[in-house]
CSV table of C-alpha atoms and ligand atoms in Angstrom, one decimal:
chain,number,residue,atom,x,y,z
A,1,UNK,CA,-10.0,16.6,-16.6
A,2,UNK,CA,-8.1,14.9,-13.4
A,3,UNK,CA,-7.7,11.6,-15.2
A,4,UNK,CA,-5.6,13.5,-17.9
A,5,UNK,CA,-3.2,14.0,-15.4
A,6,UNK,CA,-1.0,10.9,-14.5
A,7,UNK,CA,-2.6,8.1,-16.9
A,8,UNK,CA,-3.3,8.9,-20.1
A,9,UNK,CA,-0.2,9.7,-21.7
A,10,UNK,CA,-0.6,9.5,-25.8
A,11,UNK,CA,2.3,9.6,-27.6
A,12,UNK,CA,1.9,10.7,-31.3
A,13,UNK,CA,2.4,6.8,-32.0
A,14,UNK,CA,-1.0,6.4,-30.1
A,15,UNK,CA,1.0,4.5,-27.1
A,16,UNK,CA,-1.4,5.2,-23.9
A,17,UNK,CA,0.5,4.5,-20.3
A,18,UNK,CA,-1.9,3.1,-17.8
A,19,UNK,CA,0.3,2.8,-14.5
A,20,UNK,CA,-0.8,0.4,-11.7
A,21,UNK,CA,2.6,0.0,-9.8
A,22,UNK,CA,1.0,1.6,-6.7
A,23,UNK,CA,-1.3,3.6,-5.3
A,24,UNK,CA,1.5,5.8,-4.1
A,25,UNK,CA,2.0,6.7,-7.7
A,26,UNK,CA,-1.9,8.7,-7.3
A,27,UNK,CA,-1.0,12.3,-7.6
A,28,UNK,CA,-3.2,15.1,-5.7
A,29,UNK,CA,-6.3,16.3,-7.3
A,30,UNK,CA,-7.1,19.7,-8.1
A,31,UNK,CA,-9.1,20.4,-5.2
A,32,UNK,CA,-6.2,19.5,-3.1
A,33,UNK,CA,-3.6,21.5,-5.0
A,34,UNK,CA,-5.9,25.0,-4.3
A,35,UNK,CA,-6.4,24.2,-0.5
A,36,UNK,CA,-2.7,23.7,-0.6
A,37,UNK,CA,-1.8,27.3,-2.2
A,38,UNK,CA,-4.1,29.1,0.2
A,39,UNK,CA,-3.8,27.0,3.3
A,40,UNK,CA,-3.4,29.4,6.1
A,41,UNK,CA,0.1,28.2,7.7
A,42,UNK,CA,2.3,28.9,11.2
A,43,UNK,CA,5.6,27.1,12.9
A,44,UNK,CA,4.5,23.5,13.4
A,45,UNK,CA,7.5,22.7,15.6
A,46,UNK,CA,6.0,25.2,17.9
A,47,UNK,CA,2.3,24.1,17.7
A,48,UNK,CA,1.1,27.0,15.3
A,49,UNK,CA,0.2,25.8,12.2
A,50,UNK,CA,-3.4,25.7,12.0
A,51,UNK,CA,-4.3,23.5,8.7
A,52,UNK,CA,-1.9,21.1,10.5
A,53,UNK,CA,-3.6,20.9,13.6
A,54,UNK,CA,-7.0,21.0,12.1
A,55,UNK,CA,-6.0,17.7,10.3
A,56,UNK,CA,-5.4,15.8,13.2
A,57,UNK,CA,-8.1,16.4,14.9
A,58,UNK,CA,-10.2,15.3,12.5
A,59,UNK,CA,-8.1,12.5,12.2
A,60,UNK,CA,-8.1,11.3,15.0
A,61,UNK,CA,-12.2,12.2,15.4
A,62,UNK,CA,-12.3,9.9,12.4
A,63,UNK,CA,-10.0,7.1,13.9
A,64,UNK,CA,-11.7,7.8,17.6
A,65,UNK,CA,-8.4,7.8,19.0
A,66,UNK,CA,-7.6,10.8,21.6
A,67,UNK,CA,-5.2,12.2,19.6
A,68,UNK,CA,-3.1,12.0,16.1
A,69,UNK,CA,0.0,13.4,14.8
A,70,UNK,CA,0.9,14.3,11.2
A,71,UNK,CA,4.1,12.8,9.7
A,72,UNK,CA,6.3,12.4,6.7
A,73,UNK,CA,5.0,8.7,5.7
A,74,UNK,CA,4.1,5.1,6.9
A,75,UNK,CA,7.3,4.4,7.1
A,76,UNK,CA,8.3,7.3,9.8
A,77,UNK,CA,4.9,6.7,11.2
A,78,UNK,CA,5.6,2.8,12.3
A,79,UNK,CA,9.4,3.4,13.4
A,80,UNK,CA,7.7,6.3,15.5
A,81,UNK,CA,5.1,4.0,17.4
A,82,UNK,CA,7.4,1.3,17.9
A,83,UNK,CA,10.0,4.0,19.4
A,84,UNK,CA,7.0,5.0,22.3
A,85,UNK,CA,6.0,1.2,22.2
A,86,UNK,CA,9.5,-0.2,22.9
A,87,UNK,CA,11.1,2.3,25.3
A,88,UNK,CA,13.3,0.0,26.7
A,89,UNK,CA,16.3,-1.8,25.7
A,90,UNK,CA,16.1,-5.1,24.9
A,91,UNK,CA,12.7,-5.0,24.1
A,92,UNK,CA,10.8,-7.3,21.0
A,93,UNK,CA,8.1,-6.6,18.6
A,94,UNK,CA,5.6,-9.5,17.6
A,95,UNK,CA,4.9,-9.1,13.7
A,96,UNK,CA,3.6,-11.4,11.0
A,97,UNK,CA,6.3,-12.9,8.6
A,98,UNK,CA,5.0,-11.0,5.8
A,99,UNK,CA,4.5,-7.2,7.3
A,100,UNK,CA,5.4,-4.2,6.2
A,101,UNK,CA,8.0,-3.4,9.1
A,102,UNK,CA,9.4,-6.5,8.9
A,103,UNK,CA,9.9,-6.7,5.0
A,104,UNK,CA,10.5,-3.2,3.5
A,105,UNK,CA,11.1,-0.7,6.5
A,106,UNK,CA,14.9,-1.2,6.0
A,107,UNK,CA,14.6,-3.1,9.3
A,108,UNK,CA,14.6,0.0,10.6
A,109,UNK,CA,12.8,-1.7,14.1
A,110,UNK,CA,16.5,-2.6,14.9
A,111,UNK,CA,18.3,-0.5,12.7
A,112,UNK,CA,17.0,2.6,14.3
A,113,UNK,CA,15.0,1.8,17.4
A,114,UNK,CA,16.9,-0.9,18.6
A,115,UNK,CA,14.2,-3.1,19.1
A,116,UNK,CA,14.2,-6.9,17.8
A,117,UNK,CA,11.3,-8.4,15.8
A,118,UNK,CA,10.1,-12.2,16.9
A,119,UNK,CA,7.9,-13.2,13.2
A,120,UNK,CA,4.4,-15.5,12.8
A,121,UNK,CA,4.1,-17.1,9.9
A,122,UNK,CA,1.2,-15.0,8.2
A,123,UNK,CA,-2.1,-16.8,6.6
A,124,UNK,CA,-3.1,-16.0,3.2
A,125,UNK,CA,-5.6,-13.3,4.3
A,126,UNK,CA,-3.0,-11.5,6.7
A,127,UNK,CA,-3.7,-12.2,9.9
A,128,UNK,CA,-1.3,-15.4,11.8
A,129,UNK,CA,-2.8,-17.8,14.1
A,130,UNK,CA,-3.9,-16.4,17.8
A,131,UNK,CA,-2.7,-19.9,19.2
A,132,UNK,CA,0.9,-19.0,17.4
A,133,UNK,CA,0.6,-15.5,19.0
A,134,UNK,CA,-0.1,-16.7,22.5
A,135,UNK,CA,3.5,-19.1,22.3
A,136,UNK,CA,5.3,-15.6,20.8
A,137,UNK,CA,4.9,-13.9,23.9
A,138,UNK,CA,7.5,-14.1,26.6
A,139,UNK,CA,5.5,-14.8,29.7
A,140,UNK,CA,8.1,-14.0,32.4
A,141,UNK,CA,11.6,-13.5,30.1
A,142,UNK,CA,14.7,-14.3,32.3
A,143,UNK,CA,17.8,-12.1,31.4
A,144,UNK,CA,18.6,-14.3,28.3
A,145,UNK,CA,15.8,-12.9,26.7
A,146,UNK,CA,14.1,-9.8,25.0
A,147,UNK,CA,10.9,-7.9,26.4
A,148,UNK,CA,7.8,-8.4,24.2
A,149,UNK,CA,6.9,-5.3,23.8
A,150,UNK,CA,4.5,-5.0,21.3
A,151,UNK,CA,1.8,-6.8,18.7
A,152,UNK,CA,1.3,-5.5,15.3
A,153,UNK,CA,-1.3,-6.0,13.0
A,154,UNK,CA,-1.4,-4.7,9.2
A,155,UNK,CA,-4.5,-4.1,7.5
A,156,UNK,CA,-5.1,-3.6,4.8
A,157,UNK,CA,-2.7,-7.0,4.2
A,158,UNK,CA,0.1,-5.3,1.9
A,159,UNK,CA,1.8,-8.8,0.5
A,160,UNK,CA,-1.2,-10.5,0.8
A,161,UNK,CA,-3.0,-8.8,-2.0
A,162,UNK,CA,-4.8,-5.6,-0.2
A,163,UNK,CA,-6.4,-8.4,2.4
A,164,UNK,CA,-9.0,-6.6,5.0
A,165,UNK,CA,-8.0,-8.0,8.6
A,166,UNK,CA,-11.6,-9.6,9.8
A,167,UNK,CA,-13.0,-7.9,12.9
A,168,UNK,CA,-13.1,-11.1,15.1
A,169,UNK,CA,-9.6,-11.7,14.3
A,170,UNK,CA,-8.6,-8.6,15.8
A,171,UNK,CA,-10.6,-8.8,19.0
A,172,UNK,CA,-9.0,-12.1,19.4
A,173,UNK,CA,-5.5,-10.4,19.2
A,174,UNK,CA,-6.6,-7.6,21.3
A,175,UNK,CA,-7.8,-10.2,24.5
A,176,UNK,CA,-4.6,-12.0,24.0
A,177,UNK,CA,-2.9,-8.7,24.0
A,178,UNK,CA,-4.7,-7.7,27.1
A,179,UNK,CA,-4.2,-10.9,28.8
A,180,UNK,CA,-0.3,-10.0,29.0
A,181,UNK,CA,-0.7,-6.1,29.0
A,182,UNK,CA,0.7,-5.9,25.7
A,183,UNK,CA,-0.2,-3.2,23.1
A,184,UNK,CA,-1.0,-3.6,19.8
A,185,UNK,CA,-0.1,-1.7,17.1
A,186,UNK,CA,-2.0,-1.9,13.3
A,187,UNK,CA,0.1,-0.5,10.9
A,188,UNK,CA,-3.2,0.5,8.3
A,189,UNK,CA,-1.5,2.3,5.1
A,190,UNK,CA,-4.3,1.2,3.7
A,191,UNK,CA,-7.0,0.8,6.5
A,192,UNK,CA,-9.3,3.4,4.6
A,193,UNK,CA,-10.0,0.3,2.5
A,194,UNK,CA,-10.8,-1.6,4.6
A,195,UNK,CA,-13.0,0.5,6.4
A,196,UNK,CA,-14.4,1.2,2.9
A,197,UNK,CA,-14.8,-2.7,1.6
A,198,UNK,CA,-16.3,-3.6,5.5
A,199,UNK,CA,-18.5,-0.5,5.1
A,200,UNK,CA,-17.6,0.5,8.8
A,201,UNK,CA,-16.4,3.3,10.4
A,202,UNK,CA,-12.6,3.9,9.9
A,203,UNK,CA,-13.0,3.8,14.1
A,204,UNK,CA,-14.6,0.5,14.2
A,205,UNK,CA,-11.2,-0.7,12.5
A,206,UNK,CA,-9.1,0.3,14.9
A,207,UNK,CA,-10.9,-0.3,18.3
A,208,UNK,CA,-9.2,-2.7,19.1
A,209,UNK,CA,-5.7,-1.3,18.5
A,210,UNK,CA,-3.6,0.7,20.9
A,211,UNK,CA,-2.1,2.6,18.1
A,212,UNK,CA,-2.5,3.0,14.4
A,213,UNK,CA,-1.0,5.1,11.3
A,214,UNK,CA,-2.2,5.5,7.7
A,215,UNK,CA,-0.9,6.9,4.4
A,216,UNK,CA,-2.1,10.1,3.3
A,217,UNK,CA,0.0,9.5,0.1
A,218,UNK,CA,-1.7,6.2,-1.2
A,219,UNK,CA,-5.3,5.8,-2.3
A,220,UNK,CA,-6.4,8.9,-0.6
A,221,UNK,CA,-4.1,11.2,-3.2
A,222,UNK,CA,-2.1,13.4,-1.3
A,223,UNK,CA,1.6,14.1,-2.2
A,224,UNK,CA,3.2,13.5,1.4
A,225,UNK,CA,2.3,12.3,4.7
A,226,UNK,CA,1.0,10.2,7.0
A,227,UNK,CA,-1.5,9.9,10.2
A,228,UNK,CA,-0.2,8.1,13.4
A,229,UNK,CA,-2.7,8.0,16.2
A,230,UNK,CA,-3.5,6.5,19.7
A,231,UNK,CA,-3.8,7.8,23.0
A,232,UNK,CA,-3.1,11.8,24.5
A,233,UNK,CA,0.1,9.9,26.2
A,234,UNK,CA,1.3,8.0,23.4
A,235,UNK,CA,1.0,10.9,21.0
A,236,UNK,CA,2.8,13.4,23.3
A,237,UNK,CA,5.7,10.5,23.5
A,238,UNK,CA,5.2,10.3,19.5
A,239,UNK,CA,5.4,13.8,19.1
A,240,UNK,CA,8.9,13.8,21.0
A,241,UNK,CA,9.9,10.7,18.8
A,242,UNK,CA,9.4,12.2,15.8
A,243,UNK,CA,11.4,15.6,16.7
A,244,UNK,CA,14.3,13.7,17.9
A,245,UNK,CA,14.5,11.7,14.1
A,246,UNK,CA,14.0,15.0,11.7
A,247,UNK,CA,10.6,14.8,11.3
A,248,UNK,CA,9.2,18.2,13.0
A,249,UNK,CA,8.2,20.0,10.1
A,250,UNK,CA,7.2,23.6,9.9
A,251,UNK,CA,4.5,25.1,7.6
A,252,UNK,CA,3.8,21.5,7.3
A,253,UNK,CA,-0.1,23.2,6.7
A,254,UNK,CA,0.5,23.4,3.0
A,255,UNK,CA,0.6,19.3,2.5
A,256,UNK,CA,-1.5,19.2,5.2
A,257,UNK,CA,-4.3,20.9,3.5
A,258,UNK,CA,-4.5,18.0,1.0
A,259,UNK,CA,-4.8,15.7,4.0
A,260,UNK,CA,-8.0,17.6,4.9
A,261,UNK,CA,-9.7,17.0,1.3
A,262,UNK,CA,-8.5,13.5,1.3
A,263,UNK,CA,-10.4,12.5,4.4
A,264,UNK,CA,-13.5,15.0,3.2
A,265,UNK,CA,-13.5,13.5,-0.5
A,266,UNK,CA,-11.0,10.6,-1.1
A,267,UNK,CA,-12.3,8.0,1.5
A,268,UNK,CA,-15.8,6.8,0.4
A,269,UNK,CA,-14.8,6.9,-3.5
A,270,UNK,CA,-12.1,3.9,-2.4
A,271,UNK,CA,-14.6,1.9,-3.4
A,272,UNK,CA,-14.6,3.0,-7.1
A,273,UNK,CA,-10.6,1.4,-7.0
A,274,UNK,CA,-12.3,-1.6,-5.7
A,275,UNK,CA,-14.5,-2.2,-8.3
A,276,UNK,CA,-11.7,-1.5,-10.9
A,277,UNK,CA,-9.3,-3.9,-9.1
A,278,UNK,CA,-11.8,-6.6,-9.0
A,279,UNK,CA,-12.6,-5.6,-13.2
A,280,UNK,CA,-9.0,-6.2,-13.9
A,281,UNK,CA,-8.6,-9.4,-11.8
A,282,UNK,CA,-12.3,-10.9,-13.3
A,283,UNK,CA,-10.7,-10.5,-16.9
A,284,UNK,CA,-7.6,-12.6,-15.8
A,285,UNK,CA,-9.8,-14.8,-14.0
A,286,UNK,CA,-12.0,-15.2,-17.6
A,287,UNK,CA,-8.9,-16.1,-19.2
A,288,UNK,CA,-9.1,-19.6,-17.3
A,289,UNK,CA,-4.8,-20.2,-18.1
A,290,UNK,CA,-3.6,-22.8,-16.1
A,291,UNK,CA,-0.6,-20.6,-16.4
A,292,UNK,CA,-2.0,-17.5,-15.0
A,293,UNK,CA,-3.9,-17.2,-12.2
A,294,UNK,CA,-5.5,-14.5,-9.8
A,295,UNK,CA,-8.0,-16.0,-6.7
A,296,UNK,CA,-10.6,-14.0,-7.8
A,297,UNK,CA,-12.6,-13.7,-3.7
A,298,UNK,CA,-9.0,-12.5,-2.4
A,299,UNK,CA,-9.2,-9.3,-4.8
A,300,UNK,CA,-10.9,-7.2,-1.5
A,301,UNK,CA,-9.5,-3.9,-2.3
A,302,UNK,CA,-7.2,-2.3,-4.4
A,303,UNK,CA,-4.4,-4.8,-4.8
A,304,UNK,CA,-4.4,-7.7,-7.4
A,305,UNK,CA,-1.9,-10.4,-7.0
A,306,UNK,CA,-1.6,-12.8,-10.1
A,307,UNK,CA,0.6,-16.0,-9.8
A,308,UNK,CA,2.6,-17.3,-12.5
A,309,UNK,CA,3.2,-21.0,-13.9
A,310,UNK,CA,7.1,-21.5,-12.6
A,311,UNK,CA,7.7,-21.9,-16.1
A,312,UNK,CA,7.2,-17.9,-16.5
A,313,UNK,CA,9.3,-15.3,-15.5
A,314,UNK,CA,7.3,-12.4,-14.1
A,315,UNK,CA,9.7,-9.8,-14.6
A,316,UNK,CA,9.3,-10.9,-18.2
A,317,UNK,CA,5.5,-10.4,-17.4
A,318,UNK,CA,6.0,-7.1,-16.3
A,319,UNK,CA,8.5,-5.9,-19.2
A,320,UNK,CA,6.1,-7.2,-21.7
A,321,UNK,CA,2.8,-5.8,-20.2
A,322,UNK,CA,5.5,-2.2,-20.2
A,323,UNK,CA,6.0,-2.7,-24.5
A,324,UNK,CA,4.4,-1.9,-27.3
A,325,UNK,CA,5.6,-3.7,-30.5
A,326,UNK,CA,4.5,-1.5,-33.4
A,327,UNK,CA,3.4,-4.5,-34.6
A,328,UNK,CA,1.0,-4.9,-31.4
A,329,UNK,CA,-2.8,-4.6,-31.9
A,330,UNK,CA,-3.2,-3.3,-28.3
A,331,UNK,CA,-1.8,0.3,-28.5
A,332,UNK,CA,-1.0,0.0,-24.9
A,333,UNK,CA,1.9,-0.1,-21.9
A,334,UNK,CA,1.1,-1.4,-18.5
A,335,UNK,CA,3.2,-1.1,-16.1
A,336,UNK,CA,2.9,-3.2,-13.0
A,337,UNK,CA,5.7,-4.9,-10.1
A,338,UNK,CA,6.8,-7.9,-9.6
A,339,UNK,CA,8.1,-10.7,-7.2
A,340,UNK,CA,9.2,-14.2,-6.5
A,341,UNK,CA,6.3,-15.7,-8.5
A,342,UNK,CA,3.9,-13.2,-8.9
A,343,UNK,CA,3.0,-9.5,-10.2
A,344,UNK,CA,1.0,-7.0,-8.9
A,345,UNK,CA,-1.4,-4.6,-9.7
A,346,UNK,CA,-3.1,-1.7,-7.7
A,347,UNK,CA,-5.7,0.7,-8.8
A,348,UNK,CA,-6.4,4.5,-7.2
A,349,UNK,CA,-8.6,7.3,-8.3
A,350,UNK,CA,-7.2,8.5,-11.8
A,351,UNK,CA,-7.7,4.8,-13.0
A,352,UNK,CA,-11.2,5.3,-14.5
A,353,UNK,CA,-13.0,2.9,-15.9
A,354,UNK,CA,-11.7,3.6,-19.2
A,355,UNK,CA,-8.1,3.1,-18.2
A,356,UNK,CA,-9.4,-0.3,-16.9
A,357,UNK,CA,-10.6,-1.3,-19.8
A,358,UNK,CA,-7.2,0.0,-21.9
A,359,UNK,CA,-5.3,-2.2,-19.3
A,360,UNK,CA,-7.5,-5.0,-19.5
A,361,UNK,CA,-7.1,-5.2,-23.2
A,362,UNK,CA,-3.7,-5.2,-23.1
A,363,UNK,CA,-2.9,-7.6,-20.0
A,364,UNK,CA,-5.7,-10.3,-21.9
A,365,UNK,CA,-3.5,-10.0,-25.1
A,366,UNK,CA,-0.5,-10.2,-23.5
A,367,UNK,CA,-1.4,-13.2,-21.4
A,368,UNK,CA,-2.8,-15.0,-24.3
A,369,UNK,CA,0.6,-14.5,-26.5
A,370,UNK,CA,3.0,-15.6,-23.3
A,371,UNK,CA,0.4,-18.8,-22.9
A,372,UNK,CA,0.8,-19.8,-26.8
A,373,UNK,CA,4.3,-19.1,-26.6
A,374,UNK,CA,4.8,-21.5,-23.4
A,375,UNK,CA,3.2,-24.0,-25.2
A,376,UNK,CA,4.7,-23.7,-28.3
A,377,UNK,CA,8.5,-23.3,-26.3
A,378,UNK,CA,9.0,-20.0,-28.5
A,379,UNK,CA,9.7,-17.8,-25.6
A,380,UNK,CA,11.9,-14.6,-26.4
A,381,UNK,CA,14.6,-14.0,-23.2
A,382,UNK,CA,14.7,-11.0,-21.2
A,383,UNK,CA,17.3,-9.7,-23.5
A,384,UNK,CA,14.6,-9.8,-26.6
A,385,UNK,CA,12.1,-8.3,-25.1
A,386,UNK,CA,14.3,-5.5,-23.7
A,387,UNK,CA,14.9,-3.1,-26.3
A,388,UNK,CA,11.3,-3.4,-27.5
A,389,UNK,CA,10.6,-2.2,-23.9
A,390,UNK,CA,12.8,0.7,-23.5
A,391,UNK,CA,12.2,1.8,-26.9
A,392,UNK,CA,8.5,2.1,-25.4
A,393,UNK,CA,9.7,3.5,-21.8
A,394,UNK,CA,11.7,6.3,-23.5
A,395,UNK,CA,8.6,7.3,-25.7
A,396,UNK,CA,6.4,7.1,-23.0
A,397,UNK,CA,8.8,9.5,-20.8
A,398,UNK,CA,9.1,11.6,-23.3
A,399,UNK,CA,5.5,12.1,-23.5
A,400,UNK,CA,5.6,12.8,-19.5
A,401,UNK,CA,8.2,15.0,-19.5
A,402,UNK,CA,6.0,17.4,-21.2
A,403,UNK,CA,2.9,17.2,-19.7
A,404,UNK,CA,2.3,19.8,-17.4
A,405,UNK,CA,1.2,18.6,-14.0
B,501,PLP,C1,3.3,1.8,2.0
B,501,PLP,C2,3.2,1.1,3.3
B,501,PLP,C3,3.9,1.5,4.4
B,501,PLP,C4,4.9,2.7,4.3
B,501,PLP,O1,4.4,3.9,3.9
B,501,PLP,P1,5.3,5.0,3.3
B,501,PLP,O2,4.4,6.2,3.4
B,501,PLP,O3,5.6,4.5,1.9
B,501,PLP,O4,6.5,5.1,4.1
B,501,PLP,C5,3.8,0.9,5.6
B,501,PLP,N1,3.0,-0.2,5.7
B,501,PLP,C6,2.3,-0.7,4.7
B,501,PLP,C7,1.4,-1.9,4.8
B,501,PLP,C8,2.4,-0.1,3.4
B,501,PLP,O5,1.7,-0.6,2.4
């Protein structure tokens, strides 16, 4: 019944949707939608909403942190942390060259807080090299330089394909960081996967972290929010933080009730995305294309990256995966995003096993035709392919528009 509701959208010409863009795209599940009607509410500005405040003591129970707030998304969740981090002027944040804050927070770090951002190159599997860390730090900064102020980690690895940060590698950061009293924040949208694909404890993730937020809204389902948590102090400082940039919310409770079924019922069944992830990035891998190519032991979690010969445009990757010829044998749209050289596909819970098989047929026949028509140098251009592809989008929208949920 659930997996009616986002992905399978048949069009009278038979065109099924299967949409891996995000996880964000995951829409709540029924269970969450009736604790959300009859969640028992109050003034969360003023401390009374109950569902809210249920939520974040279990999340922070979960997390073993003293104490966690509840916020509009990751995004509010990071700026938040490095706003009580960074509460001086002048003051710099250490972050790899490929996190989340860095790349696609608006540079809201010095847009907003004020705060500059000194970058480590990042490795392939999201962590950056201790040794690179230690030379980051400003040991005793003179007035021509910033403060560092703060570390952050990001796990699971966003850009680096959903990679889970390895234990050692955070202890490591967490004795430099304690070396120079530094804290460290991990910024874990996703760290429910990689609690799920280390088959720890979400609080074994984060021991070694001062501070650390997660998306409700991603794998776990719910339509809003986010979880930012660390000590009593720093989440009394948070909670002022947040209030001061729009984000004290009132009968939050109703989208916080969904929070409450997501860490009951949405945490362990992560592993179910995994599986699928690691389905869709075997068939690729089956393909053998020296045109096409995904690294098979980085598919951890949810995220599957697949690189592209430079001969190969992925955005026509993407816009062909999207249409459906009528001529097409595969009945099927995919819909994925792209970058620089590569495309990306995530899984979450509506993607069932029978939506990964739909996509994998299609992505197989769609890799197969781009590879012959490489070698053959009978490419269409973007052009070509486009009205093909919003013929399909429009269909496929119409189809949406009507559903019900
Ligand atoms: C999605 C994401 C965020 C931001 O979360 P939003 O809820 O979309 O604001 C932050 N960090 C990482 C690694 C993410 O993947």
């Amino acid at each position: 019944m659930y997996e009616k509701i986002n992905v399978d959208l048949m069009h009278n010409s038979g065109i099924r949707m299967v949409d891996l863009r995000s996880d964000t795209l995951s829409k709540p599940t029924m269970e969450m939608r009736e604790a959300m009607y009859s969640a028992p509410v109050g003034d969360d500005v003023y401390g009374e909403d109950p569902t809210v405040t249920e939520l974040e003591k279990r999340a922070a129970v979960l997390l073993g942190k003293e104490e966690a707030v509840f916020v509009a998304s990751g995004t509010m969740a990071n700026l938040i942390a490095i706003m009580v981090h960074c509460n001086q002027r002048g003051s710099e944040i250490i972050s790899g060259d490929y996190g989340h804050t860095f790349k696609f927070e608006q540079g809201g770090t010095a847009q907003i807080a004020g705060v500059h951002t000194a970058v480590i190159k990042n490795n392939e599997d999201g962590t950056f090299n201790i040794e690179d860390l230690r030379k980051k730090i400003r040991k005793n900064p003179d007035f021509h330089e910033p403060i560092s102020s703060l570390i952050i980690v990001e796990n699971t690895h966003n850009l680096c394909g959903g990679k889970v940060l390895p234990l050692e590698w955070l202890e490591k950061v967490h004795n430099v960081a304690q070396e120079h009293k530094l804290p460290v924040h991990m910024d874990g949208a996703r760290m429910m996967n990689a609690a799920v694909y280390l088959d720890v404890p979400p609080s074994r993730i984060v021991k070694d972290v001062d501070s650390v937020c997660f998306c409700l809204s991603k794998g776990l389902g719910c339509p809003v929010g986010a979880i930012l948590a660390g000590s009593s102090e720093f989440i009394a400082k948070a909670r002022r933080v947040r209030k001061a940039i729009g984000g004290g919310w009132r009968q939050a409770g109703i989208i916080a009730a969904a929070g409450i079924v997501a860490l009951d019922k949405m945490i362990d069944r992560l592993k179910e995305d995994h599986i699928h992830a690691y389905q869709i990035a075997k068939g690729i891998a089956a393909l053998n294309s020296p045109y096409f190519k995904v690294v098979l032991e980085s598919v951890q979690t949810n995220i599957i990256i697949m690189y592209m010969d430079s001969r190969i445009n992925p955005k026509y990757v993407q816009m062909r995966l999207a249409t459906v010829y009528p001529t097409d044998p595969v009945k099927v749209s995919v819909r994925c995003s792209s970058r620089d050289d590569w495309i990306r596909f995530v899984t979450f819970w509506e993607v069932s096993d029978k939506y990964v098989k739909l996509s994998n047929e299609k992505i197989l026949f769609v890799l197969k035709e781009i590879q012959k028509q490489v070698e053959e140098n009978s490419q269409l251009t973007l052009r070509e392919l486009r009205e093909a592809y919003v013929k399909t989008v429009s269909i496929i929208e119409a189809k949406n528009k009507k559903s019900k949920l």
